[in-house]
Coordinates of C-alpha atoms in Angstrom, one line a residue:
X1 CA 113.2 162.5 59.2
X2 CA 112.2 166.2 58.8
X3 CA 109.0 167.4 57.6
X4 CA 108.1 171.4 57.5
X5 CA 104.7 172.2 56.1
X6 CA 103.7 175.7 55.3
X7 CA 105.8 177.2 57.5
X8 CA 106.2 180.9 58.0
X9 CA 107.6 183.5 60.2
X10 CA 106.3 187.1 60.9
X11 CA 108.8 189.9 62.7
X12 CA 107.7 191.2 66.0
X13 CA 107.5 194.5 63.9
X14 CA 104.4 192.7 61.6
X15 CA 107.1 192.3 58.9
X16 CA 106.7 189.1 56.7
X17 CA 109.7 187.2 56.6
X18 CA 109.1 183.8 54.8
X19 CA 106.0 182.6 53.6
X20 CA 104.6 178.8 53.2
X21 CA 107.8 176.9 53.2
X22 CA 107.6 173.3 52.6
X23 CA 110.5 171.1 52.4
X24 CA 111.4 166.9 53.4
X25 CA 114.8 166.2 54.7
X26 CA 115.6 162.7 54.4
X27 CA 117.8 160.3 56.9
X28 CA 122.1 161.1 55.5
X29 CA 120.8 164.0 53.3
X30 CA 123.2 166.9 52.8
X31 CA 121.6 170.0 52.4
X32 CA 123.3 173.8 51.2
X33 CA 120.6 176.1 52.7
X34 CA 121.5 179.3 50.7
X35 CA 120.0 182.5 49.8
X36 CA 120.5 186.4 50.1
X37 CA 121.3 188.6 53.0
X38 CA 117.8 189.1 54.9
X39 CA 116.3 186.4 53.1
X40 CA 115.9 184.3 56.8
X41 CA 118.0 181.1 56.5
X42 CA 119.4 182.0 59.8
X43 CA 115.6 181.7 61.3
X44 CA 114.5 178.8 59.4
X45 CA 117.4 177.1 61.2
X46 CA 116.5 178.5 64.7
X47 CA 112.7 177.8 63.5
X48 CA 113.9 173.9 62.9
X49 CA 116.2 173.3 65.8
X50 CA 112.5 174.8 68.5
X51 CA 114.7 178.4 69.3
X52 CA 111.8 179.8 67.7
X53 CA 108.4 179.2 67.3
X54 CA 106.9 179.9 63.5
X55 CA 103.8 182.1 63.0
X56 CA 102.1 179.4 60.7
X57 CA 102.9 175.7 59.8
X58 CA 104.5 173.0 61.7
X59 CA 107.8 171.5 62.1
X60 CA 108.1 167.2 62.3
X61 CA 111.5 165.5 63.0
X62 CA 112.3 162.3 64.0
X63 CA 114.2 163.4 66.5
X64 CA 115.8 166.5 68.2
X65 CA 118.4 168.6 65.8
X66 CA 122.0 169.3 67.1
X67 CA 122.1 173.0 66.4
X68 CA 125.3 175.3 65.9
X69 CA 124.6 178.6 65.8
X70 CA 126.4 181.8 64.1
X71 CA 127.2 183.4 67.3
X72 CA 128.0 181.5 70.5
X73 CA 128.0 184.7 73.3
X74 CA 124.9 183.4 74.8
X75 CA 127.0 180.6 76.1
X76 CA 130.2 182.6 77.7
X77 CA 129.2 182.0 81.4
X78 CA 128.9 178.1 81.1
X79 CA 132.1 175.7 80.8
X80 CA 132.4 173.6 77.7
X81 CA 130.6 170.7 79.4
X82 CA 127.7 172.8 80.3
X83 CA 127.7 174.0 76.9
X84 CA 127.9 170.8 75.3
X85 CA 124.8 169.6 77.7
X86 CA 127.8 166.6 79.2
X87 CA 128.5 168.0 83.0
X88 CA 125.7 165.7 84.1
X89 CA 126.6 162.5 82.6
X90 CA 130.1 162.9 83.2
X91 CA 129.8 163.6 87.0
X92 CA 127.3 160.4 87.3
X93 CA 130.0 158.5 85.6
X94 CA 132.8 159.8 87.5
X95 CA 130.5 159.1 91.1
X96 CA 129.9 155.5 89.3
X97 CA 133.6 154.8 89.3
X98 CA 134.0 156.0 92.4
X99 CA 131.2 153.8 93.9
X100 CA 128.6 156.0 94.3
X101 CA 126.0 154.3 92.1
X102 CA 122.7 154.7 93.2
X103 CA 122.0 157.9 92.6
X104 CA 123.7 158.3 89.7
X105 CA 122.7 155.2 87.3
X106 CA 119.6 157.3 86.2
X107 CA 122.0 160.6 85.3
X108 CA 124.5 158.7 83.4
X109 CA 121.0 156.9 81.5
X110 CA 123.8 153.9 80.3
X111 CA 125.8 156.0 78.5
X112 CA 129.0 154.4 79.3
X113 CA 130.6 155.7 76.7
X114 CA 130.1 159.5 77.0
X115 CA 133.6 160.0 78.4
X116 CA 135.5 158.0 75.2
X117 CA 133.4 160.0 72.9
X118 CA 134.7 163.3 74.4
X119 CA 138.4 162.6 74.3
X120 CA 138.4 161.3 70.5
X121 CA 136.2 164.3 69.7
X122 CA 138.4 166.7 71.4
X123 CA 141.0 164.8 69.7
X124 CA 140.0 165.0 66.3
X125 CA 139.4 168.7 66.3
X126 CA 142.8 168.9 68.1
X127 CA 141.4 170.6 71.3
X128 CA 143.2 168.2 73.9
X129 CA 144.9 171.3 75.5
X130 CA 141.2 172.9 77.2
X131 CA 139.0 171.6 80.5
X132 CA 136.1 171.1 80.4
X133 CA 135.7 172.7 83.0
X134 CA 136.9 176.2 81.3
X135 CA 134.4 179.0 80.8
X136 CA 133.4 179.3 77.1
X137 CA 134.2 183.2 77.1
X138 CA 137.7 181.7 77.5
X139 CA 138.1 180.4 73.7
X140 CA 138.8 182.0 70.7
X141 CA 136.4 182.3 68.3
X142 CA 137.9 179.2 66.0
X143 CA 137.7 177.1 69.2
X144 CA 134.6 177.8 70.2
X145 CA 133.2 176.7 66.7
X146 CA 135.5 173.6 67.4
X147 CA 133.7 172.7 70.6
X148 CA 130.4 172.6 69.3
X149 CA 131.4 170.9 66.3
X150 CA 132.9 168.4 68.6
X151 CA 129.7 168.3 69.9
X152 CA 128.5 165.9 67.3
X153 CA 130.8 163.1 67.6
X154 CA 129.6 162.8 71.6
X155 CA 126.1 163.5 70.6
X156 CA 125.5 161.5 67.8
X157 CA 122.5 163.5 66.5
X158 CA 120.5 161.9 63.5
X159 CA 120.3 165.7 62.0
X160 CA 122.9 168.5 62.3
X161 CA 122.0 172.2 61.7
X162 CA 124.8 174.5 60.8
X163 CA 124.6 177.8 60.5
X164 CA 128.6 179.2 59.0
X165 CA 130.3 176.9 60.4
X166 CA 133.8 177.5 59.0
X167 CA 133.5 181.6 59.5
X168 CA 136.2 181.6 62.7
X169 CA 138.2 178.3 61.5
X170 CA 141.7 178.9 60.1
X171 CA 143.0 176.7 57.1
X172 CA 143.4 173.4 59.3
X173 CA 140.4 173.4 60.8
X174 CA 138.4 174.0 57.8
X175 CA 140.1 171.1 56.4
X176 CA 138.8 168.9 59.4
X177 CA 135.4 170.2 58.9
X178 CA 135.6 169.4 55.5
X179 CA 136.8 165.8 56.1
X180 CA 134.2 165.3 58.6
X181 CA 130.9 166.4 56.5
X182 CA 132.1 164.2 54.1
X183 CA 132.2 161.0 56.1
X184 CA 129.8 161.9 58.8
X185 CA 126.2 159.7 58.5
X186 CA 124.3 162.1 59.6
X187 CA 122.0 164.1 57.8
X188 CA 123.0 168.0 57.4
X189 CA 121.5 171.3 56.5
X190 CA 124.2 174.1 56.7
X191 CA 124.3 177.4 56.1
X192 CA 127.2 179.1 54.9
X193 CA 128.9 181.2 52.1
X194 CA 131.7 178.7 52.1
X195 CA 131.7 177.2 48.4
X196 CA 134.3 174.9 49.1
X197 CA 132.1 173.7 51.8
X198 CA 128.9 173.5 49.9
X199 CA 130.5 171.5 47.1
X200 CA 130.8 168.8 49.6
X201 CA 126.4 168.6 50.1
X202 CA 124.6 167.1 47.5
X203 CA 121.3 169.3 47.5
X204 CA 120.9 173.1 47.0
X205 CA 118.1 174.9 48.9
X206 CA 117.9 178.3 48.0
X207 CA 115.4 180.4 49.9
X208 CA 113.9 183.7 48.7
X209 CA 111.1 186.0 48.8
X210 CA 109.6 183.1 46.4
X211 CA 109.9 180.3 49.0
X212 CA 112.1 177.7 48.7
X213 CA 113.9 176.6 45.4
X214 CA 115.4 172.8 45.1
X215 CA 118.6 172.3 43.2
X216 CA 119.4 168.2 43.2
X217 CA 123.1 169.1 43.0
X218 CA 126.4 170.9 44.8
X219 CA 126.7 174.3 44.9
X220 CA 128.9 174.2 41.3
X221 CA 125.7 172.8 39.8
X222 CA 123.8 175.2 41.4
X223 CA 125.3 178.1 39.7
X224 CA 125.5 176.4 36.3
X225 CA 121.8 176.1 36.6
X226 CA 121.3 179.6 37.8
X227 CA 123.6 180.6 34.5
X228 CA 121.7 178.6 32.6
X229 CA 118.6 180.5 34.2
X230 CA 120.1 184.5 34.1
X231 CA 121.1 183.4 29.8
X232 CA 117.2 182.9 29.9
X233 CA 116.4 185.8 31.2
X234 CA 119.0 187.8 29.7
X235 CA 117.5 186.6 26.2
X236 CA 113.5 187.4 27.2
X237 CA 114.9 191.0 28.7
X238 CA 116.5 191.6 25.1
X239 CA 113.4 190.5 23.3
X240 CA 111.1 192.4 25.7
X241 CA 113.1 195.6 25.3
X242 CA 112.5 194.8 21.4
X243 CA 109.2 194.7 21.7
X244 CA 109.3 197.8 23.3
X245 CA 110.9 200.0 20.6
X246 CA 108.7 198.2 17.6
X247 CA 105.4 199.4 20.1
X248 CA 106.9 202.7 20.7
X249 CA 107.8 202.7 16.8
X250 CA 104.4 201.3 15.5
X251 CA 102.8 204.7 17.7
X252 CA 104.5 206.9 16.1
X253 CA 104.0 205.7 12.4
X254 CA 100.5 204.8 13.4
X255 CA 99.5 208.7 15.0
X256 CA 101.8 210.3 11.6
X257 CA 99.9 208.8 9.3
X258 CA 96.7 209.5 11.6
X259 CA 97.8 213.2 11.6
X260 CA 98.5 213.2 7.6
X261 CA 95.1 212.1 6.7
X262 CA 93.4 214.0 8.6
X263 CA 95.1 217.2 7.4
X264 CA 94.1 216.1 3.8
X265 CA 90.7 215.4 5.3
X266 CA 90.7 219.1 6.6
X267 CA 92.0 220.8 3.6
X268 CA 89.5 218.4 1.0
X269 CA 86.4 219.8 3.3
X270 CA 87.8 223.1 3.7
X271 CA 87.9 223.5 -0.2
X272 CA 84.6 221.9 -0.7
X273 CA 83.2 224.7 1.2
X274 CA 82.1 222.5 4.2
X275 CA 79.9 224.8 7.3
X276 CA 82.3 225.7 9.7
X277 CA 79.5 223.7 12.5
X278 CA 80.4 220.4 10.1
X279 CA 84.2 221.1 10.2
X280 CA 84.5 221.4 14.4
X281 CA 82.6 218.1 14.1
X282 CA 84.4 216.0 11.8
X283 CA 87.6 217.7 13.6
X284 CA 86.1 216.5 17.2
X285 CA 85.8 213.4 15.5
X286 CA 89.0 213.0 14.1
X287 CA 90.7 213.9 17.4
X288 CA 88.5 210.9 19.3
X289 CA 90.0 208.9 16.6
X290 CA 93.7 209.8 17.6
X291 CA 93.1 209.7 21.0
X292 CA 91.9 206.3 20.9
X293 CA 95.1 205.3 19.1
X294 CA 96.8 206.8 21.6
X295 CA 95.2 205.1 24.4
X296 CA 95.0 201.6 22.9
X297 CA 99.0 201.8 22.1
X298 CA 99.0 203.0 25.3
X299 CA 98.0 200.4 26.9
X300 CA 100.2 198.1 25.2
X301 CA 103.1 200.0 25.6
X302 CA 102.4 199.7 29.4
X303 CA 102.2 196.3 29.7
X304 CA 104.9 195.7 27.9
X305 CA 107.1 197.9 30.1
X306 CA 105.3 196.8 33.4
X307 CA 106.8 192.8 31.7
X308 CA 110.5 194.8 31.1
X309 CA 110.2 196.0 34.5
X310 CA 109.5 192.6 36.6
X311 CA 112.1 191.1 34.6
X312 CA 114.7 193.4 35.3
X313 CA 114.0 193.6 39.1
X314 CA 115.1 190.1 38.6
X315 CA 118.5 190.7 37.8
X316 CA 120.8 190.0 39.9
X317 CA 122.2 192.9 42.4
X318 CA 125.6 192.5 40.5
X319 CA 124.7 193.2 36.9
X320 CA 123.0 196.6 38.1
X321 CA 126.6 197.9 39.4
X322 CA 129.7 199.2 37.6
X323 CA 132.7 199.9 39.5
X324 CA 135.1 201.7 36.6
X325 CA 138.6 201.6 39.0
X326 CA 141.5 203.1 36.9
X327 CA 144.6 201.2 36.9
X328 CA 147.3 202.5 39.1
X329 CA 149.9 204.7 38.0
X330 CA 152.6 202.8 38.9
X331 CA 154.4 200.6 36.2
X332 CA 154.1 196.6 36.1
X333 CA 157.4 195.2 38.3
X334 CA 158.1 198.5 41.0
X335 CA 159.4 197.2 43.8
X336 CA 157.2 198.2 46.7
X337 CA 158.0 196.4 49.4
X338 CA 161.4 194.9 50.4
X339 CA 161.8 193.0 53.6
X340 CA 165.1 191.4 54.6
X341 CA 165.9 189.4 57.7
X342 CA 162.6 191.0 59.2
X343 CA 161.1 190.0 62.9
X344 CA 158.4 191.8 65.3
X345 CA 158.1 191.3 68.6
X346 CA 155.2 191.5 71.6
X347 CA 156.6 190.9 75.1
X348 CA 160.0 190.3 74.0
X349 CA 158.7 187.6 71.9
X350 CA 159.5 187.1 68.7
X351 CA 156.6 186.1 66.3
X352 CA 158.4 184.2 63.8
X353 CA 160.8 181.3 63.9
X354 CA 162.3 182.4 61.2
X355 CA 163.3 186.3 60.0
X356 CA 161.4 186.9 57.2
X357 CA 162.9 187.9 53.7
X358 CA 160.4 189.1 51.7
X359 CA 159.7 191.5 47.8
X360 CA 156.5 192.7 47.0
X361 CA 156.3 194.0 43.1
X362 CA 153.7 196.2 41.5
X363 CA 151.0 194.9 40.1
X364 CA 150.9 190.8 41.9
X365 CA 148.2 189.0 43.5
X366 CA 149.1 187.9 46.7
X367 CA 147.9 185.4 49.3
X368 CA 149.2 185.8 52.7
X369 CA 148.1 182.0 54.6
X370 CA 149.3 180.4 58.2
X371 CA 147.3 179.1 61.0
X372 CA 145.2 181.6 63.7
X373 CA 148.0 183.5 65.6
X374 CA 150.8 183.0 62.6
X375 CA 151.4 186.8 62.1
X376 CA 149.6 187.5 59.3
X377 CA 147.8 190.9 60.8
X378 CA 151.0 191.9 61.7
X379 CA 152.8 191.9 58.5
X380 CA 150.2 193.7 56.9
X381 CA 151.1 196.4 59.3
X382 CA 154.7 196.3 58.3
X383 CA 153.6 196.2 54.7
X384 CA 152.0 199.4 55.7
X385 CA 154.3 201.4 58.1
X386 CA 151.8 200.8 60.9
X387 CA 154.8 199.0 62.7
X388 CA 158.6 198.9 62.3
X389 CA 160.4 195.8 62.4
X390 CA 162.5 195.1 65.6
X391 CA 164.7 193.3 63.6
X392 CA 166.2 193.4 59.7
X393 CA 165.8 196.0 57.5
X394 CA 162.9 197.1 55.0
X395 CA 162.1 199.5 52.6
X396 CA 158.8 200.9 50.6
X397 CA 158.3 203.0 47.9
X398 CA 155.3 205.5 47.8
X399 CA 152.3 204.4 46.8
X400 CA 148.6 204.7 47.9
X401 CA 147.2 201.8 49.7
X402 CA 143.1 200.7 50.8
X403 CA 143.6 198.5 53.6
X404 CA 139.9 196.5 54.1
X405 CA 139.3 194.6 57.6
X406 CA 136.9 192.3 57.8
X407 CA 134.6 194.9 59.8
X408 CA 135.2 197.3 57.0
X409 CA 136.3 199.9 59.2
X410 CA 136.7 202.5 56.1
X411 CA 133.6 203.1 57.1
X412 CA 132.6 205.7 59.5
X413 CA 129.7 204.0 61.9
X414 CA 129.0 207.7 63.3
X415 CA 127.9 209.1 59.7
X416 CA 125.0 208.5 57.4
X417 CA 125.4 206.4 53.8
X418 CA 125.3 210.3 51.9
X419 CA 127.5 211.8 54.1
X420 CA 130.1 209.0 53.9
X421 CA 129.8 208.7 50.3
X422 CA 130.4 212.6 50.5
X423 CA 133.5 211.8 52.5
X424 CA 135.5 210.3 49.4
X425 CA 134.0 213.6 47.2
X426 CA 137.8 214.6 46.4
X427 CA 136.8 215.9 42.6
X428 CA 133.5 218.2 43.9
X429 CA 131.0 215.9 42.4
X430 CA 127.5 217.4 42.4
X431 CA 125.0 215.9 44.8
X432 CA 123.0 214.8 42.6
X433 CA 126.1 212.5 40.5
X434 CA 126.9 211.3 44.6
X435 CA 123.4 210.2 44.9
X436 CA 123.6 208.5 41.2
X437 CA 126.2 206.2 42.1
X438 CA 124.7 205.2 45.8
X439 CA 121.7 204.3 43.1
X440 CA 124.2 202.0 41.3
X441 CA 125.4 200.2 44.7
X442 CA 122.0 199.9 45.5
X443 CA 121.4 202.4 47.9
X444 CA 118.0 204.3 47.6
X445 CA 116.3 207.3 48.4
X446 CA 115.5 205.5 51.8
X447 CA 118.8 204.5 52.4
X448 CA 120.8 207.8 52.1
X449 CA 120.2 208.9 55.5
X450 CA 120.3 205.8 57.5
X451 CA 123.3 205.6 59.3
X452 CA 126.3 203.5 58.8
X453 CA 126.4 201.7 62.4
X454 CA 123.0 199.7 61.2
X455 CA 123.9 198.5 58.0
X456 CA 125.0 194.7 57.3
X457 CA 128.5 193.5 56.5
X458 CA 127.3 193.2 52.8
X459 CA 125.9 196.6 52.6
X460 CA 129.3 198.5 54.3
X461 CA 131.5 196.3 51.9
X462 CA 128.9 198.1 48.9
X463 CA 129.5 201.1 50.3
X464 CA 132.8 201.0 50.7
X465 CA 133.2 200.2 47.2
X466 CA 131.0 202.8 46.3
X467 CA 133.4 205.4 47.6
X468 CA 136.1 204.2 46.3
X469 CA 134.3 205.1 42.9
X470 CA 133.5 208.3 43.9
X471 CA 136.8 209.5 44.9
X472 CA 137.8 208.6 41.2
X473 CA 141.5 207.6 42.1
X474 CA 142.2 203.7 42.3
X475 CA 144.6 203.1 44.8
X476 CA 148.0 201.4 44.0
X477 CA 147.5 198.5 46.3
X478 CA 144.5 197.3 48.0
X479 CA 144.8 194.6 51.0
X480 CA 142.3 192.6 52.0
X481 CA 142.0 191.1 55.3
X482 CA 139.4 188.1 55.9
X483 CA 137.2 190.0 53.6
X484 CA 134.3 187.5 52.9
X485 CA 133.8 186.6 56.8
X486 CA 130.1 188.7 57.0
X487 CA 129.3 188.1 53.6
X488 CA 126.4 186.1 51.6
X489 CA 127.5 184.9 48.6
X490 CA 125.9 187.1 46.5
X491 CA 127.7 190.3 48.0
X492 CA 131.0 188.0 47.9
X493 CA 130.6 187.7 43.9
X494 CA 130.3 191.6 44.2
X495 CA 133.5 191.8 45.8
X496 CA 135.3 189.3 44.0
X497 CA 133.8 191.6 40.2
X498 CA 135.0 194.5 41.6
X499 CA 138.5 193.0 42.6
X500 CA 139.2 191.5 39.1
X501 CA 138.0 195.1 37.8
X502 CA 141.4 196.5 39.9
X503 CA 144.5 196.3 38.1
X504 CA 146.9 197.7 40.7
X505 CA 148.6 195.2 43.1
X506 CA 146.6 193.1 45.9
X507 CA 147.8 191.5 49.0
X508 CA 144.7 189.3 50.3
X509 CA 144.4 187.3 53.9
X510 CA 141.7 184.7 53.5
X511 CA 141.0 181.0 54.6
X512 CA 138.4 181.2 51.4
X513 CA 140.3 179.0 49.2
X514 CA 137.4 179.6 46.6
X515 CA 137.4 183.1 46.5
X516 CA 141.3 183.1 46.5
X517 CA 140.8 181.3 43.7
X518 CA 138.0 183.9 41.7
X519 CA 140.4 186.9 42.1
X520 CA 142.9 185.0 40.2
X521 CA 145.8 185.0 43.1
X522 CA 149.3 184.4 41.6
X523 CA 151.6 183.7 44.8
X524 CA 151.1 182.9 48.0
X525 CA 153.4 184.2 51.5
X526 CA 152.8 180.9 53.9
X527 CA 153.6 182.1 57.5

């Protein structure tokens, strides 16, 4: 169905993304395309579904993909027919009806069905309520994602290229996406950071700087292989660091017992009455010898640290990072926030059916769930004196609180990595200690005056946490709001370490049933 050979893709700027990628997609296959941030699983889709042309190798399929991309913007000035490549056929079936049929028979190319397809599709991702004729720019982000997932029920493609599907889909929705990969005949490659999702595809592709890696399993098998693969490496990084001392070791014993003959050497000649001419030689000769011990330890030594080296680039980003939060001050059970018979309003519209009554205590794990629209945002906002309720009464007790969006907005785009990590320097750390810890979350030399406005989700998330380190006092209550939207799944397993290191109390908004699940949640608020 779909064959790439040797396929690989150069950036305008020369820089070599991917390099002699060679995979087989066969017909119903269901494929997790994953990888790292910047590793190009993004543009092997676009490579796959003809967006983009690859700078070596050659792309086969059976038949043209159905491609969803991450980002649908390109598409706000058509209506959801035009978008979804329809308009045509369902004008020439419309003109049919109405007797025009001549020049329409060819349009409509006997697909007499086109116009069932689209209701039940609209239907089952419970979109009945839009036009097709709407602009796209009209939808919210879930629905547009629901359109073009729609989109394969009228299509009927033999292949399906997703790239994060569920990033804008709310709890229901996800569910329907999840019910409809399962059952669905065609064959799939998706990317996404979505476990819950990948679980459902039976094949792992992981692409990295190597090429492509196959894993003949879901995506929990995939990461008890990869265990099974960092235990491995874990063990030869021990033994290689082993190896290492004993070389360093056998040097020193090696050049002391060197040194300790040839001092006897010395003194022996020097008693015998050797000519001096006879001693500088023999001395010469003696440091030749030392210096060839030297160099062919040496050399060992260096290869064995060159092997410790390329072994431990191959850790993975997490290992390389410690967070160290404190634990909040406050005691286990404070009340800190106590909500009765609360409401808010917008347009003299109340958001909830129902007041709310609701206790927060120190220390819980907290899941705030509803649909898109339920009033979620807003209670955080509450929870945080942003807003005062127009009805009810609340109170809160003082205590420090890190509210993280989604854009990580903690982060100030107009400043550069050092002088953001500077702005969280509340204990006059030296530059140098800063510049230590932007080492630990990964951020280099290079990076310390880039600015802030350029960097990924994943890196502002790593910064972000980075400064929370550095301004040495954990907060009482962190809340996180759709936190793992713009992250791969390696930077979510970073987020999700560093939240089981905090011991303080967390409120978290999340359709990620998976993560929810990681940071060990306790209770869930369903709005």
């Amino acid at each position: 169905m779909l064959i790439l050979q040797n396929i690989s893709y150069t950036h305008p700027n020369k820089e070599l993304l991917f390099d002699t990628i060679n995979f087989t997609v066969n017909t119903n296959e269901k494929i997790a395309l994953i990888g790292n941030n910047g590793t190009g699983k993004s543009t092997l889709l676009k490579i796959i579904a003809g967006k983009l042309q690859p700078s070596n190798g050659q792309v086969r399929c059976g038949s043209e993909p159905y491609y969803i991309p991450q980002i649908f913007g390109q598409y706000n000035d058509l209506t959801i027919a035009q978008a979804l490549q329809i308009e045509e056929k369902l004008t020439a079936l419309k003109e049919i009806l109405e007797g025009n049929v001549s020049d329409n028979l060819n349009a409509l190319n006997d697909d007499w069905t086109i116009e069932e397809r689209c209701n039940n599709a609209l239907k089952y991702w419970q979109l009945t309520d839009l036009d097709l004729s709407q602009k796209i720019e009209t939808l919210s982000g879930g629905q547009k994602t629901k359109v073009f997932l729609a989109g394969i029920s009228i299509h009927q493609p033999e292949l399906v290229l997703l790239d994060e599907p569920s990033n804008h889909l709310d709890v229901t929705a996800r569910q329907l996406l999840y019910d409809f990969i399962q059952s669905t005949s065609s064959a799939l490659i998706v990317v996404s950071h979505d476990r819950k999702l990948l679980n459902l595809l039976n094949t792992v592709f992981e692409l990295s700087k190597r090429g492509i890696s196959v894993y003949g399993g879901n995506y929990d098998f995939y990461a008890e292989q990869k265990q099974i693969e960092q235990n491995a490496l874990n063990q030869d990084l021990h033994s290689k660091e082993k190896a290492l001392r004993k070389a360093k070791e056998k040097e020193r014993e090696t050049l002391e017992r060197q040194q300790k003959l040839d001092a006897r050497g010395k003194k022996k000649q020097e008693k015998a009455g050797v000519a001096r001419i006879m001693i500088n030689t023999l001395r010469n000769n003696a440091e030749n010898s030392t210096s060839k011990i030297k160099g062919m330890h040496a050399e060992k030594i260096d290869g064995i640290s060159h092997e410790l080296q390329e072994l431990r680039s191959a850790l993975p980003e997490i290992d390389k990072m410690k967070f160290g939060f404190d634990n909040s001050s406050l005691h286990k059970g404070k009340i800190l926030f106590n909500a009765k018979e609360i409401n808010y309003s917008y347009d003299n519209e109340f958001i909830w059916k129902q007041n709310l009554n609701i206790q927060i205590t120190s220390g819980e794990r907290i899941a705030l769930k509803g649909s898109n629209g339920s009033g979620k945002t807003t209670l955080i906002k509450l929870i945080l004196g942003k807003l005062e309720p127009k009805t009810g009464t609340l109170s809160r007790a003082e205590n420090t609180s890190v509210y993280i969006d989604q854009d990580y907005s903690l982060i100030d785009n107009q400043l550069k990595v050092y002088e953001q990590a500077q702005q969280f320097n509340t204990t006059a750390l030296q530059e140098h200690e800063i510049k230590m810890r932007l080492n630990r979350f990964l951020f280099t030399r290079e990076d310390w005056d880039k600015p802030c406005n350029v960097l990924s989700g994943g890196e502002k998330m790593r910064l972000m946490l980075c400064c929370l380190t550095i301004s040495n006092q954990s907060p009482d209550s962190i809340i996180l709001d759709e936190p793992t939207n713009n992250l791969d799944i390696q930077n979510i397993e970073i987020l999700t370490a560093a939240i089981n290191e905090f011991k303080g109390t967390l409120i978290v908004i999340s359709h990620d049933e998976y993560f929810l699940e990681q940071i060990n949640i306790e209770r869930t608020i369903l709005l």
